[in-house]
C-alpha cells in the first residue's frame, strides 16, 4: 500500500514538474492605436524656455591653472592677431657612454660622434590651426631660465629673483633646426625637425640651456604633445665605420610661454581654457509647461509631466585674441554647494546626464563642446527631474573645463542660454 | 485512519499546492479579448471537464471543478486537485498576426471528507483574465527633426475567486453544497512611450512611464445540488452571486484617483449526464452569466451582455471498471459560448464575440487510485460577429488529483 502511494506521489510530482519546465507567460500584444483605451496614447511636446525665466548668472572666475598644469605644449604666431606662444624644454643629459655589439661581443664606448638627428615634436592637429605654411623653428635658449617660474617676460620669477628675458617670449640663441609645414591639419602625429651634427654637439654640452620652439610664417596656433624628444644617430669611436646607433634624449622640463593673458568678457559665460575659467549660475526649474490637449491650454508644473529630455542650450560666441577653442573642448556641469564663495566655491557632483552604453559603461552626455557647433547642448534631464520633484526647485551650477587646463582655448557662450524641455503627457489610466 | 494517511500525504500535497499557488495569478494571458470590458472570462475547470467540452457538473462521482459546491460530496479521502494549462494562441487583428503562448494554473482545489456525509473544500480559481498589451509605433517632431517613438500599454493581472464550501450527501441520490466566495486579484496598467536613440548621440530621451494598480475584492456565495434520479442519470445545478467587485486604486491617493465598483453577476450552471450504453456516457451542460448588469458601467468600452455557453461531451470507459471509477477513459466534447464583452464601441458596429471549441482527452487512474490524471486538448476559435479580432488556440489542460488514502 505504501509502495503504491509512493509511486503515485512520484508520478504526481513529475506530472507537475515537467510542464513547469516550459512554463512561460507572454502577454498577448497587438499593434494598433485602436487597442489603447480612448485617449491613453501619450502626447509629447517640446518647449524652449528663455534665460530670463530660469537662469541667473552668478559670476565668471578664472586663473585656476596655467601652462605648467596643461597636458600639452603650444607654439603660436600672431594667431587671432594677438596670440604668441613659444615652447621651452630642458633636455635630460645625453648618455655618456653607448653600448653596441660587434662580432658577437658586447662593447661600451664613452666616445661617440653624431651623424644626424632630429627633434621629434608631437602635434595635436585637431587642436591646431594655421592660416598657411608654418615654419617650426628650434633654437637654443639664449639665457638661463627657470622652468618653474618663467613667463613671457621673465626668465626667472621666483621669490629671490626676477630676471627678464632679453627678448620677450624667450631669448633666442643659436638656431638648431627648422622645418616648413605647408598645412598643419594635414600633418601626421609627429613632426621631425632635422638637426645637423653641430646642433647635436651643442645640445650635448653640459651648459646647454634648453630648446626654444617657435612658430613663424602664417598666423598659427599649434598644440604640441608634452613629450618632446631628441633623436640622434651616433657612431662609437671604437666601432667599425658602418656601425650606427640611435639614441634618444627626452625633455626633462617643459613648459610654454604665451602672451597676452586670456581675455575676459563681462557679458559672456566662460568655461575651460588654459586658465580653467568657470561660470557660476543658478537655475530655477519651478517652471510650468503648457498642456494643450483637447483644444484648451493649461499650465502644468514640471512635476506633473514626464520629463523626457531637459537640456541647457548654450550659444557659442567669438573669443578674441587667438584664445578661441579649436577642435573639441571637454566641459562639465557641476553642482556648487556654496556659490556665495565665488571663485572658491567648492565643486559638487557632475550633473550631466548619464547613459549606459554597452561596452563603455556609464557615459556622461554633453561633455564635449565642438567649436564648430552653433549650439552646445548639455542634457540635464536627471537634475531637472530631481529638482521638479523636490520642494527646492533651484540649484547653483558651474560650467567648467574638465580636466583643468585640458585645452588652451576658452569657450565663451552668450549670457542667455535657453532650456529645452521635452515632456510627455499621458491621460490618467483608469479602469473601464 | 484516513486522517493519518492524509497527514502523511501532506508534504507532497503542500509542495504541489505551493508550486501552483506561487505560479498562479488569477489568470494568465490567453486572449486579446482580455482587453475588453473586465477581461476574458476564465473557467476554473479540471481536465475531465475540459475534455468533455466544459461539462463540470452533473457527472458521476465527485468533481473538483470550481463550479458546483455540491461537487465535492462523496470525495472518498482528502484530495487535492491542481490543474495546469499551457495555451498556444494566434490572434489576427486586421492584417496583423500575433502568436503567443502561456502556461498557468487555473485551478487548485482541496476537499476533505468528514463526519461520514460531509465534505469541506477550499479552492482557488481564475475568473477574469486581464493580461493583454498594445503597442503602436509613431513619431514626434522635436527641434525640427522627426524622432521615432513606440507607445506600449500593458495590463497585467485579473480576478480570481477563493471558494470555501461544504457539501452534504443527503442520501445515495442527492447531494447539496454551499460555498462562500472571496473575490480577489489586481490589475496593473503600465503605459510607456519609448524614444529611439538620438542619431547625433547628444541626448538621450527618458521614456515616459505611467503605472497604476488596482486591487479587487468582493464577497459572494454559491449553492449547488447534485441529484441522481435513476442510477444512469445525473442532474446538477449551481448558482453563484455576490454583491460588488470593488476595485481600489493603490499608491498615492492624490494621483491614484478613485476606485470603481462593479456588480458581480449571477451565474447559473446546469448539467446532466446519462449512461447511454455500457461504458459510454453523454454529458451536457449550460451556463448563463448576467454580465449585462454591468452594461451601463462598461458602455464606454463597448458594453456587456449576458454570456452563455453550451457544452457537451461523451466519455467511454471499460464497463467492468465502472464501480471503481474509470481507469483509462477517453473523452470528446464541444462547446459554444457567447462572450460577455463587446470588441470596440457600439458606434463602430462591432458585435459581441463568440467562442467555439472542440475538445478531446483522456484520464488515468494511477497508484491504485491514489492519483487521478486527466488530460484535455482543446482546439478553439474566438471572434466573429463582426469583431475585427479573430483568435484560434490550442489549449492543454493537465490536472492531477491526489487522494490521501
Short mmCIF file of N, CA, C and O in Angstrom, two decimals, chain A residues 194-296:
data_model
loop_
_atom_site.label_atom_id
_atom_site.label_comp_id
_atom_site.label_asym_id
_atom_site.label_seq_id
_atom_site.Cartn_x
_atom_site.Cartn_y
_atom_site.Cartn_z
N UNK A 194 64.80 68.48 -38.43
CA UNK A 194 66.15 67.91 -38.60
C UNK A 194 67.23 68.74 -37.89
O UNK A 194 67.14 69.97 -37.81
N UNK A 195 68.22 68.04 -37.38
CA UNK A 195 69.35 68.66 -36.69
C UNK A 195 70.64 68.21 -37.36
O UNK A 195 70.78 67.03 -37.71
N UNK A 196 71.57 69.14 -37.48
CA UNK A 196 72.87 68.72 -38.01
C UNK A 196 73.79 68.37 -36.85
O UNK A 196 73.44 68.49 -35.67
N UNK A 197 75.01 67.93 -37.19
CA UNK A 197 75.92 67.46 -36.14
C UNK A 197 76.38 68.60 -35.24
O UNK A 197 76.63 68.41 -34.05
N UNK A 198 76.44 69.79 -35.80
CA UNK A 198 76.83 70.95 -34.98
C UNK A 198 75.78 71.19 -33.90
O UNK A 198 76.09 71.39 -32.72
N UNK A 199 74.53 71.15 -34.31
CA UNK A 199 73.44 71.38 -33.36
C UNK A 199 73.44 70.29 -32.30
O UNK A 199 73.26 70.56 -31.10
N UNK A 200 73.67 69.06 -32.72
CA UNK A 200 73.66 67.96 -31.75
C UNK A 200 74.79 68.10 -30.74
O UNK A 200 74.60 67.83 -29.55
N UNK A 201 75.94 68.53 -31.24
CA UNK A 201 77.07 68.69 -30.30
C UNK A 201 76.77 69.81 -29.30
O UNK A 201 77.10 69.70 -28.13
N UNK A 202 76.10 70.85 -29.75
CA UNK A 202 75.75 71.93 -28.83
C UNK A 202 74.78 71.42 -27.77
O UNK A 202 74.89 71.73 -26.59
N UNK A 203 73.83 70.64 -28.24
CA UNK A 203 72.80 70.16 -27.31
C UNK A 203 73.37 69.18 -26.29
O UNK A 203 72.83 69.03 -25.19
N UNK A 204 74.46 68.54 -26.65
CA UNK A 204 75.05 67.56 -25.74
C UNK A 204 75.97 68.20 -24.70
O UNK A 204 76.42 67.53 -23.76
N UNK A 205 76.23 69.52 -24.88
CA UNK A 205 77.14 70.17 -23.92
C UNK A 205 76.44 70.33 -22.56
O UNK A 205 75.23 70.57 -22.49
N UNK A 206 77.19 70.22 -21.48
CA UNK A 206 76.59 70.35 -20.14
C UNK A 206 75.95 71.72 -19.91
O UNK A 206 75.01 71.85 -19.12
N UNK A 207 76.44 72.77 -20.58
CA UNK A 207 75.89 74.10 -20.34
C UNK A 207 74.77 74.45 -21.31
O UNK A 207 74.36 75.62 -21.40
N UNK A 208 74.27 73.44 -22.04
CA UNK A 208 73.15 73.70 -22.96
C UNK A 208 71.92 74.13 -22.16
O UNK A 208 71.50 73.45 -21.23
N UNK A 209 71.29 75.23 -22.51
CA UNK A 209 70.23 75.82 -21.67
C UNK A 209 68.83 75.32 -22.03
O UNK A 209 67.86 75.70 -21.38
N UNK A 210 68.74 74.55 -23.10
CA UNK A 210 67.42 74.03 -23.44
C UNK A 210 66.97 74.46 -24.82
O UNK A 210 67.64 75.23 -25.52
N UNK A 211 65.80 73.92 -25.19
CA UNK A 211 65.24 74.19 -26.51
C UNK A 211 64.17 75.26 -26.42
O UNK A 211 63.39 75.29 -25.46
N UNK A 212 64.13 76.09 -27.44
CA UNK A 212 63.04 77.06 -27.58
C UNK A 212 62.39 76.77 -28.93
O UNK A 212 63.05 76.87 -29.97
N UNK A 213 61.14 76.36 -28.90
CA UNK A 213 60.43 76.02 -30.13
C UNK A 213 59.49 77.16 -30.45
O UNK A 213 58.69 77.58 -29.60
N UNK A 214 59.57 77.68 -31.66
CA UNK A 214 58.73 78.81 -32.07
C UNK A 214 58.08 78.50 -33.40
O UNK A 214 58.48 77.58 -34.12
N UNK A 215 57.06 79.27 -33.70
CA UNK A 215 56.39 79.17 -35.00
C UNK A 215 56.56 80.48 -35.72
O UNK A 215 56.48 81.56 -35.11
N UNK A 216 56.79 80.39 -37.02
CA UNK A 216 56.88 81.59 -37.84
C UNK A 216 56.05 81.34 -39.10
O UNK A 216 55.48 80.26 -39.29
N UNK A 217 55.97 82.33 -39.95
CA UNK A 217 55.19 82.19 -41.16
C UNK A 217 53.78 82.70 -40.96
O UNK A 217 53.56 83.75 -40.36
N UNK A 218 52.83 81.90 -41.44
CA UNK A 218 51.43 82.33 -41.36
C UNK A 218 50.96 82.34 -39.90
O UNK A 218 51.50 81.62 -39.06
N UNK A 219 49.96 83.16 -39.62
CA UNK A 219 49.39 83.12 -38.27
C UNK A 219 48.97 81.69 -37.92
O UNK A 219 48.33 81.01 -38.74
N UNK A 220 49.34 81.26 -36.74
CA UNK A 220 49.08 79.85 -36.41
C UNK A 220 48.99 79.65 -34.89
O UNK A 220 49.51 80.46 -34.11
N UNK A 221 48.31 78.57 -34.55
CA UNK A 221 48.34 78.08 -33.16
C UNK A 221 48.47 76.57 -33.26
O UNK A 221 47.56 75.90 -33.77
N UNK A 222 49.59 76.04 -32.82
CA UNK A 222 49.88 74.62 -32.97
C UNK A 222 50.04 74.00 -31.58
O UNK A 222 50.89 74.44 -30.79
N UNK A 223 49.20 73.04 -31.29
CA UNK A 223 49.26 72.39 -29.97
C UNK A 223 50.16 71.16 -30.07
O UNK A 223 49.99 70.31 -30.95
N UNK A 224 51.11 71.10 -29.16
CA UNK A 224 52.10 70.03 -29.18
C UNK A 224 51.87 69.08 -28.01
O UNK A 224 51.39 69.49 -26.95
N UNK A 225 52.27 67.85 -28.22
CA UNK A 225 52.21 66.90 -27.11
C UNK A 225 53.32 67.19 -26.12
O UNK A 225 54.35 67.78 -26.46
N UNK A 226 53.09 66.78 -24.89
CA UNK A 226 54.07 67.10 -23.86
C UNK A 226 55.14 66.00 -23.78
O UNK A 226 55.42 65.45 -22.71
N UNK A 227 55.73 65.70 -24.93
CA UNK A 227 56.74 64.63 -24.94
C UNK A 227 57.76 64.90 -26.05
O UNK A 227 57.92 64.09 -26.95
N UNK A 228 58.41 66.06 -25.95
CA UNK A 228 59.47 66.36 -26.91
C UNK A 228 60.63 65.39 -26.72
O UNK A 228 60.98 65.03 -25.59
N UNK A 229 61.23 65.03 -27.84
CA UNK A 229 62.35 64.08 -27.81
C UNK A 229 63.43 64.56 -28.78
O UNK A 229 63.11 65.14 -29.82
N UNK A 230 64.67 64.28 -28.44
CA UNK A 230 65.76 64.46 -29.40
C UNK A 230 66.24 63.07 -29.77
O UNK A 230 66.54 62.24 -28.90
N UNK A 231 66.26 62.81 -31.06
CA UNK A 231 66.75 61.52 -31.55
C UNK A 231 68.02 61.77 -32.36
O UNK A 231 68.07 62.71 -33.16
N UNK A 232 69.03 60.95 -32.13
CA UNK A 232 70.29 61.16 -32.83
C UNK A 232 70.90 59.83 -33.24
O UNK A 232 70.83 58.84 -32.50
N UNK A 233 71.51 59.80 -34.43
CA UNK A 233 72.29 58.64 -34.86
C UNK A 233 73.75 58.93 -34.51
O UNK A 233 74.26 60.01 -34.83
N UNK A 234 74.40 57.97 -33.87
CA UNK A 234 75.78 58.17 -33.42
C UNK A 234 76.62 56.96 -33.82
O UNK A 234 76.10 55.87 -34.08
N UNK A 235 77.93 57.20 -33.86
CA UNK A 235 78.86 56.10 -34.13
C UNK A 235 79.91 56.08 -33.04
O UNK A 235 80.62 57.08 -32.82
N UNK A 236 80.01 54.97 -32.31
CA UNK A 236 81.04 54.86 -31.28
C UNK A 236 82.44 54.92 -31.93
O UNK A 236 82.64 54.40 -33.04
N UNK A 237 83.37 55.51 -31.21
CA UNK A 237 84.72 55.69 -31.75
C UNK A 237 85.38 54.34 -32.02
O UNK A 237 86.18 54.20 -32.96
N UNK A 238 85.05 53.35 -31.23
CA UNK A 238 85.71 52.06 -31.36
C UNK A 238 85.03 51.14 -32.36
O UNK A 238 85.48 50.03 -32.60
N UNK A 239 83.93 51.59 -32.91
CA UNK A 239 83.16 50.71 -33.79
C UNK A 239 83.62 50.85 -35.23
O UNK A 239 84.31 51.82 -35.59
N UNK A 240 83.26 49.90 -36.04
CA UNK A 240 83.60 49.95 -37.45
C UNK A 240 82.82 51.10 -38.11
O UNK A 240 81.77 51.53 -37.60
N UNK A 241 83.25 51.59 -39.25
CA UNK A 241 82.62 52.76 -39.88
C UNK A 241 81.16 52.54 -40.26
O UNK A 241 80.41 53.51 -40.41
N UNK A 242 80.76 51.30 -40.45
CA UNK A 242 79.37 51.09 -40.85
C UNK A 242 78.43 50.91 -39.66
O UNK A 242 77.26 50.58 -39.81
N UNK A 243 78.95 51.11 -38.45
CA UNK A 243 78.11 50.96 -37.26
C UNK A 243 77.39 52.27 -36.94
O UNK A 243 78.02 53.33 -36.85
N UNK A 244 76.12 52.18 -36.80
CA UNK A 244 75.31 53.36 -36.43
C UNK A 244 74.37 52.97 -35.30
O UNK A 244 73.66 51.96 -35.38
N UNK A 245 74.37 53.79 -34.26
CA UNK A 245 73.46 53.57 -33.13
C UNK A 245 72.49 54.74 -33.05
O UNK A 245 72.81 55.85 -33.48
N UNK A 246 71.34 54.48 -32.49
CA UNK A 246 70.34 55.55 -32.30
C UNK A 246 70.16 55.78 -30.81
O UNK A 246 69.96 54.83 -30.05
N UNK A 247 70.24 57.03 -30.44
CA UNK A 247 69.98 57.37 -29.03
C UNK A 247 68.84 58.37 -28.97
O UNK A 247 68.59 59.10 -29.95
N UNK A 248 68.18 58.38 -27.83
CA UNK A 248 67.07 59.32 -27.65
C UNK A 248 67.24 60.03 -26.32
O UNK A 248 67.57 59.40 -25.31
N UNK A 249 66.99 61.31 -26.35
CA UNK A 249 67.08 62.12 -25.14
C UNK A 249 65.75 62.83 -24.94
O UNK A 249 65.27 63.54 -25.83
N UNK A 250 65.15 62.59 -23.81
CA UNK A 250 63.83 63.18 -23.54
C UNK A 250 63.99 64.56 -22.92
O UNK A 250 65.04 64.89 -22.37
N UNK A 251 62.91 65.32 -23.01
CA UNK A 251 62.90 66.62 -22.34
C UNK A 251 62.64 66.39 -20.86
O UNK A 251 61.75 65.62 -20.48
N UNK A 252 63.42 67.03 -20.03
CA UNK A 252 63.27 66.86 -18.58
C UNK A 252 62.23 67.81 -18.02
O UNK A 252 61.40 67.44 -17.18
N UNK A 253 62.24 69.05 -18.46
CA UNK A 253 61.26 70.04 -18.01
C UNK A 253 60.73 70.75 -19.25
O UNK A 253 61.50 71.17 -20.11
N UNK A 254 59.42 70.88 -19.30
CA UNK A 254 58.80 71.51 -20.48
C UNK A 254 57.73 72.47 -20.03
O UNK A 254 57.01 72.22 -19.06
N UNK A 255 57.60 73.53 -20.73
CA UNK A 255 56.51 74.47 -20.48
C UNK A 255 56.36 75.33 -21.73
O UNK A 255 57.08 75.14 -22.72
N UNK A 256 55.37 76.17 -21.69
CA UNK A 256 55.26 77.13 -22.79
C UNK A 256 54.89 78.49 -22.22
O UNK A 256 54.32 78.61 -21.13
N UNK A 257 55.26 79.50 -22.99
CA UNK A 257 55.03 80.89 -22.61
C UNK A 257 54.06 81.47 -23.62
O UNK A 257 54.10 81.11 -24.80
N UNK A 258 53.19 82.32 -23.19
CA UNK A 258 52.27 82.93 -24.15
C UNK A 258 51.91 84.33 -23.72
O UNK A 258 52.04 84.71 -22.54
N UNK A 259 51.51 85.08 -24.67
CA UNK A 259 51.01 86.43 -24.44
C UNK A 259 49.97 86.73 -25.50
O UNK A 259 50.09 86.21 -26.62
N UNK A 260 48.94 87.47 -25.21
CA UNK A 260 48.60 88.10 -23.93
C UNK A 260 47.96 87.09 -22.98
O UNK A 260 47.85 85.91 -23.30
N UNK A 261 47.53 87.57 -21.85
CA UNK A 261 46.78 86.76 -20.91
C UNK A 261 45.40 86.46 -21.51
O UNK A 261 44.90 87.23 -22.35
N UNK A 262 44.78 85.34 -21.10
CA UNK A 262 43.45 85.03 -21.65
C UNK A 262 42.49 86.20 -21.43
O UNK A 262 42.48 86.81 -20.35
N UNK A 263 41.71 86.51 -22.45
CA UNK A 263 40.79 87.66 -22.31
C UNK A 263 39.62 87.31 -21.38
O UNK A 263 39.32 86.14 -21.13
N UNK A 264 39.01 88.30 -20.86
CA UNK A 264 37.78 88.10 -20.08
C UNK A 264 36.69 88.95 -20.70
O UNK A 264 36.96 89.97 -21.32
N UNK A 265 35.48 88.48 -20.50
CA UNK A 265 34.36 89.23 -21.06
C UNK A 265 33.34 89.48 -19.97
O UNK A 265 32.95 88.57 -19.25
N UNK A 266 32.90 90.70 -19.82
CA UNK A 266 31.91 90.98 -18.78
C UNK A 266 30.55 90.37 -19.09
O UNK A 266 29.75 90.16 -18.19
N UNK A 267 30.30 90.05 -20.35
CA UNK A 267 28.97 89.57 -20.70
C UNK A 267 28.89 88.08 -20.91
O UNK A 267 27.91 87.44 -20.54
N UNK A 268 29.93 87.49 -21.46
CA UNK A 268 29.84 86.08 -21.86
C UNK A 268 30.00 85.14 -20.67
O UNK A 268 30.54 85.50 -19.63
N UNK A 269 29.53 83.93 -20.85
CA UNK A 269 29.76 82.86 -19.89
C UNK A 269 31.01 82.13 -20.34
O UNK A 269 31.11 81.75 -21.51
N UNK A 270 31.98 81.95 -19.45
CA UNK A 270 33.27 81.39 -19.83
C UNK A 270 33.45 80.00 -19.21
O UNK A 270 33.02 79.77 -18.08
N UNK A 271 34.11 79.13 -19.97
CA UNK A 271 34.39 77.80 -19.43
C UNK A 271 35.62 77.21 -20.09
O UNK A 271 35.79 77.30 -21.31
N UNK A 272 36.45 76.62 -19.28
CA UNK A 272 37.61 75.89 -19.78
C UNK A 272 38.76 76.80 -20.15
O UNK A 272 38.89 77.93 -19.67
N UNK A 273 39.63 76.27 -20.97
CA UNK A 273 40.78 77.03 -21.41
C UNK A 273 41.97 76.85 -20.50
O UNK A 273 41.92 76.15 -19.48
N UNK A 274 43.06 77.51 -20.89
CA UNK A 274 44.31 77.35 -20.17
C UNK A 274 44.22 77.82 -18.72
O UNK A 274 44.91 77.30 -17.84
N UNK A 275 43.33 78.78 -18.45
CA UNK A 275 43.19 79.28 -17.08
C UNK A 275 42.04 78.63 -16.34
O UNK A 275 41.70 79.03 -15.22
N UNK A 276 41.41 77.62 -16.96
CA UNK A 276 40.30 76.89 -16.33
C UNK A 276 39.18 77.83 -15.88
O UNK A 276 38.74 77.81 -14.72
N UNK A 277 38.70 78.60 -16.82
CA UNK A 277 37.61 79.53 -16.50
C UNK A 277 36.35 78.75 -16.15
O UNK A 277 36.14 77.63 -16.62
N UNK A 278 35.54 79.33 -15.31
CA UNK A 278 34.27 78.70 -14.96
C UNK A 278 33.20 79.77 -14.77
O UNK A 278 33.51 80.91 -14.39
N UNK A 279 31.99 79.38 -15.05
CA UNK A 279 30.85 80.27 -14.87
C UNK A 279 29.94 79.69 -13.81
O UNK A 279 29.61 78.50 -13.87
N UNK A 280 29.60 80.50 -12.85
CA UNK A 280 28.63 80.08 -11.84
C UNK A 280 27.27 80.67 -12.17
O UNK A 280 27.19 81.85 -12.55
N UNK A 281 26.25 79.88 -12.03
CA UNK A 281 24.90 80.39 -12.28
C UNK A 281 23.90 79.57 -11.49
O UNK A 281 24.22 78.50 -10.96
N UNK A 282 22.72 80.12 -11.41
CA UNK A 282 21.65 79.43 -10.69
C UNK A 282 20.50 79.17 -11.67
O UNK A 282 20.16 80.04 -12.48
N UNK A 283 19.95 77.96 -11.61
CA UNK A 283 18.77 77.66 -12.43
C UNK A 283 17.58 77.46 -11.50
O UNK A 283 17.72 76.97 -10.38
N UNK A 284 16.43 77.89 -11.98
CA UNK A 284 15.19 77.69 -11.23
C UNK A 284 14.23 76.92 -12.11
O UNK A 284 13.77 77.42 -13.14
N UNK A 285 13.97 75.70 -11.72
CA UNK A 285 13.10 74.84 -12.53
C UNK A 285 11.69 74.76 -11.97
O UNK A 285 10.97 73.78 -12.19
N UNK A 286 11.32 75.77 -11.23
CA UNK A 286 9.93 75.88 -10.81
C UNK A 286 9.11 76.42 -11.97
O UNK A 286 8.46 77.46 -11.87
N UNK A 287 9.16 75.71 -13.07
CA UNK A 287 8.56 76.17 -14.32
C UNK A 287 7.23 75.46 -14.55
O UNK A 287 6.96 74.42 -13.97
N UNK A 288 6.49 76.03 -15.44
CA UNK A 288 5.25 75.38 -15.89
C UNK A 288 5.30 75.22 -17.40
O UNK A 288 5.89 76.05 -18.09
N UNK A 289 4.73 74.15 -17.87
CA UNK A 289 4.71 73.90 -19.31
C UNK A 289 3.26 73.74 -19.75
O UNK A 289 2.40 73.32 -18.97
N UNK A 290 3.00 74.09 -20.99
CA UNK A 290 1.60 74.05 -21.44
C UNK A 290 1.11 72.63 -21.73
O UNK A 290 1.85 71.80 -22.22
N UNK A 291 -0.15 72.44 -21.38
CA UNK A 291 -0.86 71.21 -21.72
C UNK A 291 -2.04 71.63 -22.58
O UNK A 291 -3.03 72.14 -22.07
N UNK A 292 -1.89 71.45 -23.86
CA UNK A 292 -2.90 71.95 -24.80
C UNK A 292 -3.69 70.81 -25.43
O UNK A 292 -4.15 70.93 -26.57
N UNK A 293 -3.82 69.72 -24.74
CA UNK A 293 -4.63 68.65 -25.28
C UNK A 293 -6.11 69.03 -25.16
O UNK A 293 -6.50 69.70 -24.21
N UNK A 294 -6.88 68.60 -26.11
CA UNK A 294 -8.31 68.84 -26.04
C UNK A 294 -8.72 70.24 -26.41
O UNK A 294 -9.85 70.65 -26.14
N UNK A 295 -7.83 71.00 -27.00
CA UNK A 295 -8.21 72.31 -27.50
C UNK A 295 -8.03 73.46 -26.52
O UNK A 295 -8.00 74.61 -26.92
N UNK A 296 -7.93 73.17 -25.25
CA UNK A 296 -7.70 74.25 -24.28
C UNK A 296 -6.34 74.02 -23.62
O UNK A 296 -5.90 72.89 -23.45
#
